[in-house]
Tab-separated table of C-alpha atoms in Angstrom:
chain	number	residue	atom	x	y	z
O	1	UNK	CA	0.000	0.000	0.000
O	2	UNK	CA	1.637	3.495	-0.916
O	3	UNK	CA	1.689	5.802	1.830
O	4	UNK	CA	0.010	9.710	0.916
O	5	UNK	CA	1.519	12.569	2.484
O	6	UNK	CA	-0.640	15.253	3.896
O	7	UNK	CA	0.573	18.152	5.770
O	8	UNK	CA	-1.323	20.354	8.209
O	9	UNK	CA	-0.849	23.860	9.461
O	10	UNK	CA	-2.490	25.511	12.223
O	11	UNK	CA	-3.491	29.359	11.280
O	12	UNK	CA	-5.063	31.323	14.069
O	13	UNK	CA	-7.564	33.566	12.630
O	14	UNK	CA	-10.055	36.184	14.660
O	15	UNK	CA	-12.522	33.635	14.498
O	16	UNK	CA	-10.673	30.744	16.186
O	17	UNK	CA	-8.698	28.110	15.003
O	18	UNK	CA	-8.215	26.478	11.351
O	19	UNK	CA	-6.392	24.128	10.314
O	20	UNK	CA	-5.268	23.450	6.686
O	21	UNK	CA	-4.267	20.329	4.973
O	22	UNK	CA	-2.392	19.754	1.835
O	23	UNK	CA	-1.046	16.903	-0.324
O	24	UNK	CA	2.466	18.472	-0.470
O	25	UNK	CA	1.207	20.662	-3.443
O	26	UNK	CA	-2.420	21.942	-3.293
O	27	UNK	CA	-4.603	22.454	-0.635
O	28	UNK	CA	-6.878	19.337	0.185
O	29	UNK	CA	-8.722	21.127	3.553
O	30	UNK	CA	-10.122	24.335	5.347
O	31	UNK	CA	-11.536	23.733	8.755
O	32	UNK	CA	-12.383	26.016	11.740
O	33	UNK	CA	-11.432	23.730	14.515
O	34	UNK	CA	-13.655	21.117	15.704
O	35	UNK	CA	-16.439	21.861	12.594
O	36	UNK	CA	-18.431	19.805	11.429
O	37	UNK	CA	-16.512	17.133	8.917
O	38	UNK	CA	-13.558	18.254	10.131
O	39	UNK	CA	-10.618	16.148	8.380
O	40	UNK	CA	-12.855	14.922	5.961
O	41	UNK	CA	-10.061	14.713	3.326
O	42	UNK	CA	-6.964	13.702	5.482
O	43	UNK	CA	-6.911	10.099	4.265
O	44	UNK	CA	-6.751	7.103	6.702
O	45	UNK	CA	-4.181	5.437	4.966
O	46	UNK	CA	-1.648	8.600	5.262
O	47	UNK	CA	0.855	10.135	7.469
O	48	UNK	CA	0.358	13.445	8.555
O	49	UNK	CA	2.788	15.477	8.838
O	50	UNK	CA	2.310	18.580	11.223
O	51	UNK	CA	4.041	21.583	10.290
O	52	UNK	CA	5.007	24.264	12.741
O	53	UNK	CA	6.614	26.523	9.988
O	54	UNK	CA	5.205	27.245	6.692
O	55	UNK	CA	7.716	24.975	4.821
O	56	UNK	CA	5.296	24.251	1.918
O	57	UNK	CA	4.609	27.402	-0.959
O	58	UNK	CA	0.967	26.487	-0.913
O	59	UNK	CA	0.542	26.430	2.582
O	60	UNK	CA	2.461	29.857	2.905
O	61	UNK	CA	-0.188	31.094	-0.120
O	62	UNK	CA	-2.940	29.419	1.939
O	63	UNK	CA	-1.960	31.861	5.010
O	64	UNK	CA	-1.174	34.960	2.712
O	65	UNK	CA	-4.651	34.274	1.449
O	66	UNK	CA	-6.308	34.026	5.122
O	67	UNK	CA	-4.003	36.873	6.097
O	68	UNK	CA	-5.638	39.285	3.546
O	69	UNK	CA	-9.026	38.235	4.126
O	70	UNK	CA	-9.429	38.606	7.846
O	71	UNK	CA	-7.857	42.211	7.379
O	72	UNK	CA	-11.326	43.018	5.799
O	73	UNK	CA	-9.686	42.266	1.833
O	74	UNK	CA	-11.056	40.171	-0.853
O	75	UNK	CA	-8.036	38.192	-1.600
O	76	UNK	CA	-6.614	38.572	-5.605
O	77	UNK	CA	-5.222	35.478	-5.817
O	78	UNK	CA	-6.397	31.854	-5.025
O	79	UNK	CA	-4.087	28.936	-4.107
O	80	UNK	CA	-3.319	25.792	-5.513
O	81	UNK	CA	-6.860	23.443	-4.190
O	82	UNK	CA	-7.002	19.966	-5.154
O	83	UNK	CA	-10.563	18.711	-5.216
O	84	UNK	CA	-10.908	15.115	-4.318
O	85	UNK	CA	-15.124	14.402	-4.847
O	86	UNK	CA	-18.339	12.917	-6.751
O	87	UNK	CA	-18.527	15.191	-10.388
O	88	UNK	CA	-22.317	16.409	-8.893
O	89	UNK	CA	-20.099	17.818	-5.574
O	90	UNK	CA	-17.588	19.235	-7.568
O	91	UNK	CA	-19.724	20.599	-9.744
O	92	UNK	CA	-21.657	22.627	-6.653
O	93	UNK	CA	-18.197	23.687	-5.254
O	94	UNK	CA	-17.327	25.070	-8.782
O	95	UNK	CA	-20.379	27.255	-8.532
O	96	UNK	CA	-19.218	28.554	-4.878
O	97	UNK	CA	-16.265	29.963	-6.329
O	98	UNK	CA	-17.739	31.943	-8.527
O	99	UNK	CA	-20.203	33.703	-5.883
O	100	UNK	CA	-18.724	37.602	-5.722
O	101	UNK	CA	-17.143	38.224	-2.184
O	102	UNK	CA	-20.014	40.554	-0.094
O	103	UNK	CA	-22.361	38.246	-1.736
O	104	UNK	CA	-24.450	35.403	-1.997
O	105	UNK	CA	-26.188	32.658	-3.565
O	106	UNK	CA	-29.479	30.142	-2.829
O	107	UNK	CA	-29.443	26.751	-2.690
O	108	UNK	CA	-32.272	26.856	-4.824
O	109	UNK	CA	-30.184	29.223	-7.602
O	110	UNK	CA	-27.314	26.828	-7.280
O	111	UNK	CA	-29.726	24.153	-7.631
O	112	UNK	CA	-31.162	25.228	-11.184
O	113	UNK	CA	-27.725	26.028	-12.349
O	114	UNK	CA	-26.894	22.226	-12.064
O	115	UNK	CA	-29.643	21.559	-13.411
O	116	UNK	CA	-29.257	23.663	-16.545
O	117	UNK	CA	-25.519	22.376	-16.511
O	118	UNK	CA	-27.146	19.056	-16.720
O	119	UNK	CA	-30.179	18.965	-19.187
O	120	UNK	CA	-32.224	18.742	-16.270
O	121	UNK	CA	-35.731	19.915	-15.748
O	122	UNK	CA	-34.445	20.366	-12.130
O	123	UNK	CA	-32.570	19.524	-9.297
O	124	UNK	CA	-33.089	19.120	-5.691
O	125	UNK	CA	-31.933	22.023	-3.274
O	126	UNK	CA	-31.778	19.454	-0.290
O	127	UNK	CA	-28.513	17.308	-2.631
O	128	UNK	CA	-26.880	21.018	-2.961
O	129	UNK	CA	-27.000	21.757	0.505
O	130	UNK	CA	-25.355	17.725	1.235
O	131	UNK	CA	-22.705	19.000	-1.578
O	132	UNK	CA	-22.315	22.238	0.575
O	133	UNK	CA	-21.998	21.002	3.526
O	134	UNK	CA	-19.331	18.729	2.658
O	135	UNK	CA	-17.121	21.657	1.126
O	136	UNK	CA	-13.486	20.488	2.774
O	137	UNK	CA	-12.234	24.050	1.892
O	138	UNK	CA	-13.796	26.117	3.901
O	139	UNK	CA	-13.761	30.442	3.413
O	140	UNK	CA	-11.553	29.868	-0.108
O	141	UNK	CA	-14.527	27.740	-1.634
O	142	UNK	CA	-17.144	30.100	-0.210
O	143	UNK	CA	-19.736	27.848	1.662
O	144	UNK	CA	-20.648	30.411	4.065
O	145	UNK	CA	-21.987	32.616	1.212
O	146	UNK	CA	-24.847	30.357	0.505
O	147	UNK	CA	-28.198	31.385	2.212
O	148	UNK	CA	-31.565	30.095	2.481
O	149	UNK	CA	-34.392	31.010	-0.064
O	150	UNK	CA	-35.360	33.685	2.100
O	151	UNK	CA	-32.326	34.861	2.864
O	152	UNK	CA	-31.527	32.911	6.046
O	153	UNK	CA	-28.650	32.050	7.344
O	154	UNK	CA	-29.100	28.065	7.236
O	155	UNK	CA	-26.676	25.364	7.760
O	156	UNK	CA	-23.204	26.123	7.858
O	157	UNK	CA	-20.701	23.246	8.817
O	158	UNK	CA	-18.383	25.841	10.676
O	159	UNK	CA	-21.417	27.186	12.898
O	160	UNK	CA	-24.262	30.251	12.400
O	161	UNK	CA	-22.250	32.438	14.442
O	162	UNK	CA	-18.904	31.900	11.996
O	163	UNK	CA	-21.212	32.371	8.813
O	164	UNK	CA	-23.132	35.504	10.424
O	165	UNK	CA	-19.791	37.322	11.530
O	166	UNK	CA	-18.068	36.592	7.938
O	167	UNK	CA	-20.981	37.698	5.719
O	168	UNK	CA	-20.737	40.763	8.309
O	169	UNK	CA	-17.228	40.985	7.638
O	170	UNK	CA	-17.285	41.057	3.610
O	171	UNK	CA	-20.738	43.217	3.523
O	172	UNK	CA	-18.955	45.980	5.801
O	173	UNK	CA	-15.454	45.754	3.805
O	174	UNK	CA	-17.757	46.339	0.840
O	175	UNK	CA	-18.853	49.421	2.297
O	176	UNK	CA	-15.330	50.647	3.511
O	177	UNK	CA	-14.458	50.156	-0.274
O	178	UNK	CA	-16.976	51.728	-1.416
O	179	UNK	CA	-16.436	55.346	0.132
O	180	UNK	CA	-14.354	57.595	-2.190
């Protein structure tokens, strides 16, 4: 059996502790400590390596990237992710990406873009939010920008209060921007 190598970091952000995982060369996990799923993506059959120093580029980027976003920024640059998944989760976590920082989405609008995507008369909101929820990169894949139909804050694998203060924090850094 061949042995993977992940690596994990510990960042300390203003909203507690995340850890980050990579394969040596993208970034495989995003987790507030102790969320739900956590880990999801380190595999069983691997030997973690825990890194006290940022010894790996696309861990460093990783940081950079968290590092510019919790000073109120949307980030320019993206690093390296490697998405291990289903095509129908992947699919859903391509859509997060393109949701415009300050913003957000539905389940039910990324919902009929799969369907669309997929020839499909429609597609159920309930699968999206399982695809969602399962998002192993957590803030860089931007989970915490999907709301309810309504525009409630529903499910969010890091916890209401983490998705409530975010949203507050990119809404607000829109408006900072926004004054000439």
């Amino acid at each position: 059996m061949k042995i993977k190598m992940n690596y994990t970091y510990h960042y300390d952000s203003p909203l507690g502790g995340i850890t980050l995982a990579s394969d040596g060369k993208a970034l495989t996990g995003l987790w507030f400590d102790g969320q739900k799923y956590f880990g999801s993506t380190l595999f069983s059959n691997s030997d973690p390596q825990n890194l006290s120093d940022l010894s790996l580029p696309v861990l460093e980027q990783a940081c950079e990237w968290l590092t510019v976003y919790f000073s109120g920024k949307k980030p320019d640059f993206t690093p390296p992710l490697s998405l291990k998944a289903k095509p129908f989760s992947k699919a859903v976590w391509e859509i997060l990406l393109t949701i415009p920082y300050g913003q957000t989405m539905t389940y039910g609008e990324i919902a009929a873009k799969i369907a669309r995507l997929r020839g499909l008369p429609s597609m159920s909101a309930q699968a999206v939010g399982g695809a969602v929820g399962h998002n192993p990169i957590s803030l860089i894949i931007p989970c915490h920008r999907v709301v309810g139909t309504n525009g409630s804050l529903t499910g969010y694998a890091g916890g209401i209060d983490k998705k409530e203060r975010l949203l507050a924090m990119e809404r607000n850094s829109q408006k900072i921007q926004a004054v000439p």
